[in-house]
Short mmCIF file of C-alpha atoms in Angstrom, two decimals:
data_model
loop_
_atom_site.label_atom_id
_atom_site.label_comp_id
_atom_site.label_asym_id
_atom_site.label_seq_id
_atom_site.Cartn_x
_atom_site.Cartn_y
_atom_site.Cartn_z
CA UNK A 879 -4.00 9.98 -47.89
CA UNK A 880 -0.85 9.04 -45.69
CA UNK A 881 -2.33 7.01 -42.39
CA UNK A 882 -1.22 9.26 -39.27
CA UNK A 883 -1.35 6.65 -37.29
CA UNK A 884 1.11 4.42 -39.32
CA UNK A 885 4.16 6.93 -39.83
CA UNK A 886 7.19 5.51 -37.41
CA UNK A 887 8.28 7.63 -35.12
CA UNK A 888 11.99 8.57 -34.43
CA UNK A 889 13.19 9.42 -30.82
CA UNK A 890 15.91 11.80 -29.60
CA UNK A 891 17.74 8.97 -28.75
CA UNK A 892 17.85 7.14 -32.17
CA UNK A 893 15.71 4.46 -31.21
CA UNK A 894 12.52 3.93 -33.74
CA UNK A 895 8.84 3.14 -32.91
CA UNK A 896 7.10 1.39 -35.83
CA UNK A 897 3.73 3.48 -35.45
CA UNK A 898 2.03 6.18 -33.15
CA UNK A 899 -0.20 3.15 -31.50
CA UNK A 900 1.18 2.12 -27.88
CA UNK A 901 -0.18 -0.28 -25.68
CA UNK A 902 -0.51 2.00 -22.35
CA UNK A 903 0.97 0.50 -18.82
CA UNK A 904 -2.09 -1.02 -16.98
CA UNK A 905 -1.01 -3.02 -13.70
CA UNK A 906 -1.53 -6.99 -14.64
CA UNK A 907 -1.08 -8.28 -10.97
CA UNK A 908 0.28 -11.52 -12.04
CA UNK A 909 3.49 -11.81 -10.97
CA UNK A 910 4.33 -14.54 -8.56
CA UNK A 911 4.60 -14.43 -4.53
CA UNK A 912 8.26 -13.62 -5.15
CA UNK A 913 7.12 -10.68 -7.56
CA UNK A 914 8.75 -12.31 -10.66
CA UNK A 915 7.32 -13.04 -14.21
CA UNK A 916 5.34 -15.90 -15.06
CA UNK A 917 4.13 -17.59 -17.63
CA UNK A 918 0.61 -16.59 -17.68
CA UNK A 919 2.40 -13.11 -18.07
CA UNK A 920 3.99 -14.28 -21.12
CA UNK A 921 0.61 -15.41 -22.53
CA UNK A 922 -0.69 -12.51 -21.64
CA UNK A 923 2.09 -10.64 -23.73
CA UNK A 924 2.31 -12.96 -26.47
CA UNK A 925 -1.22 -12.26 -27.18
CA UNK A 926 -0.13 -8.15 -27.52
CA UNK A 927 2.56 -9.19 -28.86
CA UNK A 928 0.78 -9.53 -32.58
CA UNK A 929 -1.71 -6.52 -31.48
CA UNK A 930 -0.23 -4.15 -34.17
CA UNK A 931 1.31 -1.68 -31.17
CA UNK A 932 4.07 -0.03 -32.03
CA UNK A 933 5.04 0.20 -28.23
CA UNK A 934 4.33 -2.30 -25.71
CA UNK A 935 4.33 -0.38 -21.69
CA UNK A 936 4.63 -2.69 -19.09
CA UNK A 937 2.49 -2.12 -15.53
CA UNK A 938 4.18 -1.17 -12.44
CA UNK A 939 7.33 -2.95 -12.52
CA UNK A 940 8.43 -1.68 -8.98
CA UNK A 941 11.92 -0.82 -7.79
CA UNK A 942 11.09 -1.32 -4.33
CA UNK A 943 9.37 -4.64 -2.98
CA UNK A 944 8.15 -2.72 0.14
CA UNK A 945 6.47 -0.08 -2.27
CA UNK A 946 4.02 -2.32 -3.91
CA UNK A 947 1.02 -1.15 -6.13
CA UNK A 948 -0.62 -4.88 -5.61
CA UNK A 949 0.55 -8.40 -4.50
CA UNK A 950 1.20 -9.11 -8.35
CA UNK A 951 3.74 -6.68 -9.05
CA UNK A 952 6.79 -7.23 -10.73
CA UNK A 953 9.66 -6.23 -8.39
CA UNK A 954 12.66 -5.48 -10.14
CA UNK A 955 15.95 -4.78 -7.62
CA UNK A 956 18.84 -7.32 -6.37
CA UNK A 957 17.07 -10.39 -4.94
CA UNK A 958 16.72 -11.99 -8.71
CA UNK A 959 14.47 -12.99 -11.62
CA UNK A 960 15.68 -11.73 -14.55
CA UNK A 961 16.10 -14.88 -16.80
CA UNK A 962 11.77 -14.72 -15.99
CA UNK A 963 12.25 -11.16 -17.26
CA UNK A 964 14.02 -12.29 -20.12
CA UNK A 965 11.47 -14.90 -21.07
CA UNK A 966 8.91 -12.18 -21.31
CA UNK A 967 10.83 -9.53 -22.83
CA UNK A 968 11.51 -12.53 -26.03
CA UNK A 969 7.50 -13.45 -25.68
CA UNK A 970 6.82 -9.03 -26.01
CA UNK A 971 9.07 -8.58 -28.43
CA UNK A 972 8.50 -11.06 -31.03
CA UNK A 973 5.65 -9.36 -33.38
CA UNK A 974 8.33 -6.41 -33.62
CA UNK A 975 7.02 -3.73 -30.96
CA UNK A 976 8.72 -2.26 -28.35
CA UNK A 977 8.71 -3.31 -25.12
CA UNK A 978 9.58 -0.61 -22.02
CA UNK A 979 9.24 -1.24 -18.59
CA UNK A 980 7.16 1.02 -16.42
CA UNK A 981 9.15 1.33 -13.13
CA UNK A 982 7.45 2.82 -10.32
CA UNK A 983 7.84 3.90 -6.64
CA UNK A 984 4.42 3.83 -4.80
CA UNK A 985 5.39 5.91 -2.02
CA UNK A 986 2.29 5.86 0.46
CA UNK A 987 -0.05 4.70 -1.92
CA UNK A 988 0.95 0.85 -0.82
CA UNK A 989 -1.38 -1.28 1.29
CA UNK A 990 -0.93 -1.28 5.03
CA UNK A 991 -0.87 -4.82 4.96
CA UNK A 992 2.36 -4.91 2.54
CA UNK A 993 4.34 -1.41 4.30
CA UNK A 994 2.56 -0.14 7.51
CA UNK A 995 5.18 2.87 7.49
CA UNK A 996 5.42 3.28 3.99
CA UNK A 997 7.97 6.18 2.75
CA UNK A 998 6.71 9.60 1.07
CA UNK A 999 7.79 13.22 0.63
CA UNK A 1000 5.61 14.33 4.02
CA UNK A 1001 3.91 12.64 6.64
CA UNK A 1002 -0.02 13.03 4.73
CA UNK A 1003 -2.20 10.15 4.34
CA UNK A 1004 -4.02 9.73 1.26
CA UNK A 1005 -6.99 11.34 1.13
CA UNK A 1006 -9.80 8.31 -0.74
CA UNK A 1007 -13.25 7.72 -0.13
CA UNK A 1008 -13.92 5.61 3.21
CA UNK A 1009 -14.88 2.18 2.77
CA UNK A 1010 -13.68 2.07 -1.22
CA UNK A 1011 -11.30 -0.71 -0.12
CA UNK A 1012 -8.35 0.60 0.38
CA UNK A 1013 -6.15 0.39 3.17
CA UNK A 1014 -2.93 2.86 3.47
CA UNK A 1015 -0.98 3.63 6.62
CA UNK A 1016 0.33 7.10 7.35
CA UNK A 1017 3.52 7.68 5.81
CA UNK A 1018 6.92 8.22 6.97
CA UNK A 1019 8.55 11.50 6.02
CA UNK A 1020 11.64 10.53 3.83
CA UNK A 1021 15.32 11.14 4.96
CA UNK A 1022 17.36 12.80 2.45
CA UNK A 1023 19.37 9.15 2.66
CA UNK A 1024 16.30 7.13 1.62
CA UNK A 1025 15.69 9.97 -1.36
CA UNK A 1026 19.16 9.57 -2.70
CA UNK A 1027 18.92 6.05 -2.54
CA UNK A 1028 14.97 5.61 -4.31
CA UNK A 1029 17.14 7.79 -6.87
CA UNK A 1030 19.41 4.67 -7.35
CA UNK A 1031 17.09 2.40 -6.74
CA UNK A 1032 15.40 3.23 -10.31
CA UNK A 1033 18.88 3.83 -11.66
CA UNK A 1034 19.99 0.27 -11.05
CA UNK A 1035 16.48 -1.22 -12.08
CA UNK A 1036 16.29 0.39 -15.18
CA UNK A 1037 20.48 -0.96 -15.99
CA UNK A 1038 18.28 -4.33 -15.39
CA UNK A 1039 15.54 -3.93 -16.99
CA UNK A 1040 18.11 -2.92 -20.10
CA UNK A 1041 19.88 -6.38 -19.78
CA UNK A 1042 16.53 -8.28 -19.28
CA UNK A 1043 15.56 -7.65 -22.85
CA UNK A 1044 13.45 -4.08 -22.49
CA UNK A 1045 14.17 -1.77 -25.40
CA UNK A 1046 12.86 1.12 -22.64
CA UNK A 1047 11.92 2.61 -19.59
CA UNK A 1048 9.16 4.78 -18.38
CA UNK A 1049 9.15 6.64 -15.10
CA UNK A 1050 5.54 6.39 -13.47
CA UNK A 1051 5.39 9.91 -12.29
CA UNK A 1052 1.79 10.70 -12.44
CA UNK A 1053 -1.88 8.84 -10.55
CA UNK A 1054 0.14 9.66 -7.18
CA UNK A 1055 2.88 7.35 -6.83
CA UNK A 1056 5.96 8.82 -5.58
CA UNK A 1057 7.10 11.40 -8.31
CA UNK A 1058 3.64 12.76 -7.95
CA UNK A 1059 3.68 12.71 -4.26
CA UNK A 1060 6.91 15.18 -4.81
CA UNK A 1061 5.47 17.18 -7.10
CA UNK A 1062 2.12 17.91 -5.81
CA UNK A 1063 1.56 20.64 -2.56
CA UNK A 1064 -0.53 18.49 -1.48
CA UNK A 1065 1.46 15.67 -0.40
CA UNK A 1066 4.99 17.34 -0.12
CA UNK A 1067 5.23 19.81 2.81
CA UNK A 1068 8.86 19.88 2.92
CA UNK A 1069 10.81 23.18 3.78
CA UNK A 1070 14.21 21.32 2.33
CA UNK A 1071 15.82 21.14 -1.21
CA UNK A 1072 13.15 18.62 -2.39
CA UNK A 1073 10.12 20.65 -1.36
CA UNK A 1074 8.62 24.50 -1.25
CA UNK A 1075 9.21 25.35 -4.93
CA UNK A 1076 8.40 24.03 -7.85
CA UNK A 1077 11.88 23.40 -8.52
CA UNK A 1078 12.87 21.77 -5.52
CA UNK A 1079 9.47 19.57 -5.73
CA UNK A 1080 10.59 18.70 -9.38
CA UNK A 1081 14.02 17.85 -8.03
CA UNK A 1082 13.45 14.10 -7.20
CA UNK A 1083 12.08 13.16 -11.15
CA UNK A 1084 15.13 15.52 -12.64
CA UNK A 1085 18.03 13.86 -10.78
CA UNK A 1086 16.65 10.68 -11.41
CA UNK A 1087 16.11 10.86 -15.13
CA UNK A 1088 20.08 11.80 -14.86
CA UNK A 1089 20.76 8.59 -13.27
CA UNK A 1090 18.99 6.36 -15.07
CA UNK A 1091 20.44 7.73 -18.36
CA UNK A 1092 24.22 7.14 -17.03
CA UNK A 1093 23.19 3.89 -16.18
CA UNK A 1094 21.29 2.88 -19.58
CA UNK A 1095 23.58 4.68 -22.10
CA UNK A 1096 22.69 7.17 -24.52
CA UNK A 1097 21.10 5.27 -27.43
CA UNK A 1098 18.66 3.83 -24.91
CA UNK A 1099 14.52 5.29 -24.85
CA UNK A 1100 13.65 6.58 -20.96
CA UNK A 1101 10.07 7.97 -21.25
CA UNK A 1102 7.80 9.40 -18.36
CA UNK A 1103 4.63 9.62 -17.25
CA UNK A 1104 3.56 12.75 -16.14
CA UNK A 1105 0.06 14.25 -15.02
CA UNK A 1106 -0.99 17.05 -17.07
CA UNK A 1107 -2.76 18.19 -14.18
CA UNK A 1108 -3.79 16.61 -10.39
CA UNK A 1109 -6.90 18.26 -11.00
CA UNK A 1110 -7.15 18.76 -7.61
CA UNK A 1111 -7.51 22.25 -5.61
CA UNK A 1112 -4.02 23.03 -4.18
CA UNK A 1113 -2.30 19.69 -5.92
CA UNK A 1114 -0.16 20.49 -9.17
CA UNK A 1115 -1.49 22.12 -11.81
CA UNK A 1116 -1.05 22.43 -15.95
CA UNK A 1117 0.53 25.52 -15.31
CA UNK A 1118 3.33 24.10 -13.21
CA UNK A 1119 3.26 21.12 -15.88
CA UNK A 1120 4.48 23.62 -18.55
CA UNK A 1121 7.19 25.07 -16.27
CA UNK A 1122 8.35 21.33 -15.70
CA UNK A 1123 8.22 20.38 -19.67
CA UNK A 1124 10.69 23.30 -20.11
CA UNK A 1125 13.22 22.25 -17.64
CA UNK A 1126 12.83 18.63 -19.24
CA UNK A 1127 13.78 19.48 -22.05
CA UNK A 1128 17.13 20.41 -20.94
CA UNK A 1129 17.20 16.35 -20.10
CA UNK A 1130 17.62 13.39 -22.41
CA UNK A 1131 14.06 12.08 -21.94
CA UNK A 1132 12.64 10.28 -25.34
CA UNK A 1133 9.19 10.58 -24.28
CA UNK A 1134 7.13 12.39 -22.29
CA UNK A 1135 2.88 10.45 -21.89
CA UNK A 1136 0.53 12.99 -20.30
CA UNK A 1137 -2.24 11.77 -17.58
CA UNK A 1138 -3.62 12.86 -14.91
CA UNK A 1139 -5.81 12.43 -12.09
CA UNK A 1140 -5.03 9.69 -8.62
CA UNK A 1141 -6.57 7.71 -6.43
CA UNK A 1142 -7.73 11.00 -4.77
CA UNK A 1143 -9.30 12.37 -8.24
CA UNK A 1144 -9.57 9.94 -10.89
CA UNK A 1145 -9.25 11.42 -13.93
CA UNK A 1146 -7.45 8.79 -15.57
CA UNK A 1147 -10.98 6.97 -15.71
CA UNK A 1148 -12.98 10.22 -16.68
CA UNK A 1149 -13.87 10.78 -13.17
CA UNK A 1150 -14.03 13.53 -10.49
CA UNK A 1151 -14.17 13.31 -6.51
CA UNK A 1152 -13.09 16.53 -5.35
CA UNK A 1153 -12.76 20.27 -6.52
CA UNK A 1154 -10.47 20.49 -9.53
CA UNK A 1155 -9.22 23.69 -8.65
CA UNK A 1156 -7.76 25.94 -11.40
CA UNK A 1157 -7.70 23.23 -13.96
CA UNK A 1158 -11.54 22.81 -13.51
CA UNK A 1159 -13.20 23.00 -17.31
CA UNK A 1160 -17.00 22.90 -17.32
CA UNK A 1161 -18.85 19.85 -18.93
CA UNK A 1162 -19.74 22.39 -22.02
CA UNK A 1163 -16.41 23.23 -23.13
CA UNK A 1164 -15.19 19.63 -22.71
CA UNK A 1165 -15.66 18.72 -26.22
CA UNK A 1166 -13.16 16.56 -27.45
CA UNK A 1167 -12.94 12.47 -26.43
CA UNK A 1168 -9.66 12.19 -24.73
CA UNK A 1169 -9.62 12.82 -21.14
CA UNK A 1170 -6.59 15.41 -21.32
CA UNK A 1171 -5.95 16.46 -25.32
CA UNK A 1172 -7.14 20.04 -24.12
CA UNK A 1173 -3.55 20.48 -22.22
CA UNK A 1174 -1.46 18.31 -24.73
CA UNK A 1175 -1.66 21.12 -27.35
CA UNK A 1176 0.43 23.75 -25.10
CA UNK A 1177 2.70 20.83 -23.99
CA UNK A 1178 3.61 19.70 -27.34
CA UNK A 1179 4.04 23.68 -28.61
CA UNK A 1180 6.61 23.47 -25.62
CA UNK A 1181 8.38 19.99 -25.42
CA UNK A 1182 11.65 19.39 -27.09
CA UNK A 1183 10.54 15.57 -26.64
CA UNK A 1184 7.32 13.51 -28.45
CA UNK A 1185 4.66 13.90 -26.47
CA UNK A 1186 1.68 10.65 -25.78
CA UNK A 1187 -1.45 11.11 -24.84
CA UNK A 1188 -3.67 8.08 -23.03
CA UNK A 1189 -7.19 8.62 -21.89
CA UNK A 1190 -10.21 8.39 -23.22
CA UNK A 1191 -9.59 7.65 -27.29
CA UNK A 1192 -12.03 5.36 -28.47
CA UNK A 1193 -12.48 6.68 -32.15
CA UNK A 1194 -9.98 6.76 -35.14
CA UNK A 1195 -10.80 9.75 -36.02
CA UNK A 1196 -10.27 11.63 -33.29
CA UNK A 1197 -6.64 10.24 -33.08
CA UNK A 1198 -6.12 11.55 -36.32
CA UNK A 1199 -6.91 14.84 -36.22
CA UNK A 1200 -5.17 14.84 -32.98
CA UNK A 1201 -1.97 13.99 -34.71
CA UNK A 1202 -2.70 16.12 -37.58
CA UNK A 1203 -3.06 18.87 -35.74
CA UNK A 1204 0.34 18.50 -34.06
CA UNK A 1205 -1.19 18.27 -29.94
CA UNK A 1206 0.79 14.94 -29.73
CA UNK A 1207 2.55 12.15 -31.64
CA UNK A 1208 2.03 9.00 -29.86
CA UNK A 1209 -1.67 7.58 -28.98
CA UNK A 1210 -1.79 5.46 -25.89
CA UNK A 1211 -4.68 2.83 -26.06
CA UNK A 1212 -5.49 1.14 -21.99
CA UNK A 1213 -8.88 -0.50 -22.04
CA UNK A 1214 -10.19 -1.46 -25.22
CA UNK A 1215 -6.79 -3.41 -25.33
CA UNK A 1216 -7.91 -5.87 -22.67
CA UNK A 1217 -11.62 -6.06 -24.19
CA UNK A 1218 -10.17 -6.71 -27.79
CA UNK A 1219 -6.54 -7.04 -28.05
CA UNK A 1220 -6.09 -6.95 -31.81
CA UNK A 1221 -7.59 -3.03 -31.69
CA UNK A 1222 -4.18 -1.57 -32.71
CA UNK A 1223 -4.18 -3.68 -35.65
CA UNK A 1224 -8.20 -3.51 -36.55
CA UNK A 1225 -8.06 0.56 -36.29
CA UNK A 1226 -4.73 0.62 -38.36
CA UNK A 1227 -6.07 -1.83 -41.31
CA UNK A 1228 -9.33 0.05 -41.24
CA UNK A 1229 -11.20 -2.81 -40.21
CA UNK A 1230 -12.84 -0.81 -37.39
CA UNK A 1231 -13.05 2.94 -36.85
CA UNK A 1232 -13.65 3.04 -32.93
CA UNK A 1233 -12.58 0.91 -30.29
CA UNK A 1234 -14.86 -1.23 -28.05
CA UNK A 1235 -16.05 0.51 -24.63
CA UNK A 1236 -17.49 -1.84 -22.31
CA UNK A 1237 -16.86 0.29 -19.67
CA UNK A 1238 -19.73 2.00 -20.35
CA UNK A 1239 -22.21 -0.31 -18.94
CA UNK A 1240 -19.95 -1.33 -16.16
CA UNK A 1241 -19.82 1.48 -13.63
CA UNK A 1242 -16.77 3.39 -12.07
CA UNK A 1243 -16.68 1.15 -9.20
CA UNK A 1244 -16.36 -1.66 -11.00
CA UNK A 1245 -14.26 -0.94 -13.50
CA UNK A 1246 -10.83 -2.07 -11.38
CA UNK A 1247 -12.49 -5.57 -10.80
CA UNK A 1248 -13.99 -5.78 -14.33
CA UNK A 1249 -10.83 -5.02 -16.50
CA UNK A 1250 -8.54 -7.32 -14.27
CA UNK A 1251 -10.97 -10.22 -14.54
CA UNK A 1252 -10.43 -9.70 -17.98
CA UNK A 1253 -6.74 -9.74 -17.77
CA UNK A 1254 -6.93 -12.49 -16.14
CA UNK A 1255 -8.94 -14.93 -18.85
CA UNK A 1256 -6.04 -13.36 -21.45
CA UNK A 1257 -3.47 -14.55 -19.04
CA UNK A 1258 -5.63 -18.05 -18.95
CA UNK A 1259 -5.38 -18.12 -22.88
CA UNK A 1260 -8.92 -17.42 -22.83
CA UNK A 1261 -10.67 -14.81 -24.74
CA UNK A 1262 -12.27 -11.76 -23.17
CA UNK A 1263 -15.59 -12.00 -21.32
CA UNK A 1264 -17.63 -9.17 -22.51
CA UNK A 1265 -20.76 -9.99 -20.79
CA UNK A 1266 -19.07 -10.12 -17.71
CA UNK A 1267 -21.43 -7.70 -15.05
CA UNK A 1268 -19.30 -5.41 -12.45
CA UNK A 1269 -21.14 -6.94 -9.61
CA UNK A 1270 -20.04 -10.34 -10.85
CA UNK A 1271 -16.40 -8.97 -11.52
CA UNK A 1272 -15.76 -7.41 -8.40
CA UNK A 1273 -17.11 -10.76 -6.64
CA UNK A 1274 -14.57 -12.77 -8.61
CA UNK A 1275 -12.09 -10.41 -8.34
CA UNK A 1276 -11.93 -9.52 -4.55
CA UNK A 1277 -11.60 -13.04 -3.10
CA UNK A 1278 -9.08 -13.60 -5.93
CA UNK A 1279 -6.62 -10.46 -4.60
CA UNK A 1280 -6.77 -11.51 -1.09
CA UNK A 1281 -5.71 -14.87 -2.69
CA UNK A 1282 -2.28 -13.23 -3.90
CA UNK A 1283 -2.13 -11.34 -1.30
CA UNK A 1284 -2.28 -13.60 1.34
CA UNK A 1285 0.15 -15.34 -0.72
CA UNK A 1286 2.53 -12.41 -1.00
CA UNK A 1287 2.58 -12.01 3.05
CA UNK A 1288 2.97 -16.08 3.89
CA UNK A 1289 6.15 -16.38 1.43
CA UNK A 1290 7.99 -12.74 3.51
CA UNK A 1291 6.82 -14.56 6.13
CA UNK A 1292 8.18 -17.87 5.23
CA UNK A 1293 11.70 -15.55 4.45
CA UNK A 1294 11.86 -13.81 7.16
CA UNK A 1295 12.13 -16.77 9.83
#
């Protein structure tokens, strides 16, 4: 029988992904104070590189310096460090995947520390547990000016990220960065042409993808990444999702990865804050592995576009019969790729027939410091830690972000003078 997971697959825009395996975008935070590529990045890629992905996503390459996600980003806009870009790109691209760039907007969701007047659809704060670490500022209600030109901003970033060496882009539109801050109810309370309807809330994503495909060309991938669902009551739902798909199609988008979930509900991990609203499923009819292969199936009946899924595949089997049964056509694969980097390759040669999951003995609140510890022994050249505790991770790891952040603020600093 014919491996699902091994067919290439052809996008609308002629390009070709080797297999249905991608390496999904998980933020590496290891850029340098000037937020350009390194090479502990490049090790870091090298070693996914020969992981048997057909598609290599980048984390949070931002198009905005005073939008970060983290100190570590990658900043991508007019200041330099593209030959870095390029030396990473080569590194990526060497065992024959794809390599896309994730560009991203954070919008509010930035550190007050980094932007205290960060930009947004509305003036709402973000809505996280007190005393989980975070620190955001209240935003600063965008000016149809500073919309047109976050518009451009991605437009000229992805033209870069094009002559860097990327053979794609994804739009982060989904875990409420700025996209998602536009589409959700929630967060945009605007009464102009970019908020009210769904239409004028999709507006901002839509007239970008336009932009960035005049300034790539037609015969190169864009991709987004979209909640399926905020699962949040009053946020946007899988209903408005569909409505969205439909008008996407009507763009050139190449591929269209379903999440879901924020910093306000994370789904994206399997977890759940707040009231999920309309999109709320009880734990008994919540049967299948992957966080959100319950809405693919009506997406992909409805997409003109291949559709991914990431979150929550661990076995082999239950990618399969997800592609079999026609809910999707590209598996995304986050975790288990820091924990064992080869699992594209082991789960394609039938070497193993579910992916590690150490997150299951690490805890939710641990799981940001655990994974990045991780990430940053592969950037080392070392080999994953897998008896690593969360309370040892998120020791490790807190004092290590203030390093690179504190970092990040004395070179502005240093710029500024």
């Amino acid at each position: 029988m014919v491996d699902p997971l091994a067919q290439p697959l052809p996008l609308p825009c002629g390009a070709i992904l080797p297999n249905r395996l991608v390496k999904a975008a998980m933020s590496e935070g290891l850029a340098d104070a000037d937020n350009r590529s390194t090479p502990r990045l490049e090790t870091l890629y090298r070693r996914w590189a020969t992981s048997g992905a057909g598609l290599l996503l980048s984390g949070n390459i931002q198009v905005d310096r005073g939008h970060l996600e983290r100190p570590g980003n990658i900043v991508l806009d007019d200041t330099g460090g593209l030959d870095e870009l390029k030396a990473l790109t080569e590194v990526a691209k060497a065992g024959g995947a794809h390599f896309w760039a994730q560009l991203s907007h954070t919008g509010r969701q930035v550190d007050s520390a980094i932007n205290a007047q960060p930009l947004a659809p509305s003036a709402v704060e973000i809505d996280i547990i007190r005393g989980a670490g975070f620190s955001f500022a209240m935003p600063r209600e965008m000016t149809e000016a500073e919309i047109e030109r976050a518009i451009g901003q991605f437009a000229w970033s992805a033209g870069q990220a094009r002559a860097a060496g990327f053979t794609g882009v994804q739009l982060h539109a989904a875990h409420g960065y700025l996209f998602s801050q536009f589409l959700s109810p929630l967060s945009n309370r605007r009464a102009d042409r970019w908020g009210g309807s769904l239409e004028n809330r999709a507006r901002l994503l839509l007239e970008t993808i336009a932009a960035v495909r005049a300034a790539v060309g037609p015969d190169f991938p864009i991709g987004i990444k979209l909640n399926a669902s905020d699962f949040q009551k009053g946020g946007f739902t899988s209903a408005e999702c569909l409505r969205l798909v439909e008008w996407l199609n009507s763009s050139s988008l190449d591929l269209l990865e379903l999440s879901g979930g924020s910093l306000e509900q994370p789904k994206q991990v399997g977890a759940s804050l707040k009231d999920e609203g309309e999109d709320f499923r009880p734990q008994s009819t919540i049967k299948r592995e992957a966080y959100f292969i319950e809405f693919a199936g009506a997406v992909r009946a409805t997409a003109a576009m291949p559709v991914m899924v990431t979150g929550g595949f661990r076995s082999k089997a239950a990618m399969e019969a997800a592609l079999r049964a026609g809910e999707l056509d590209l598996v995304g694969i986050g975790r288990p790729m820091i924990a064992d980097p080869s699992t594209p390759a082991r789960l394609l040669s039938g070497e193993i027939e579910r992916t590690l999951t150490p997150e299951d003995g690490v805890g939710l609140f641990y799981l940001l410091a655990w994974f990045n510890m991780q990430l940053e022994r592969l950037a080392d050249g070392q080999e994953p830690d897998l008896d690593l505790t969360g309370p040892g991770a998120a020791a490790a790891f807190k004092p290590l972000e203030a390093r690179y952040m504190a970092a990040l603020l004395e070179r502005r600093s240093r710029l500024a003078a």
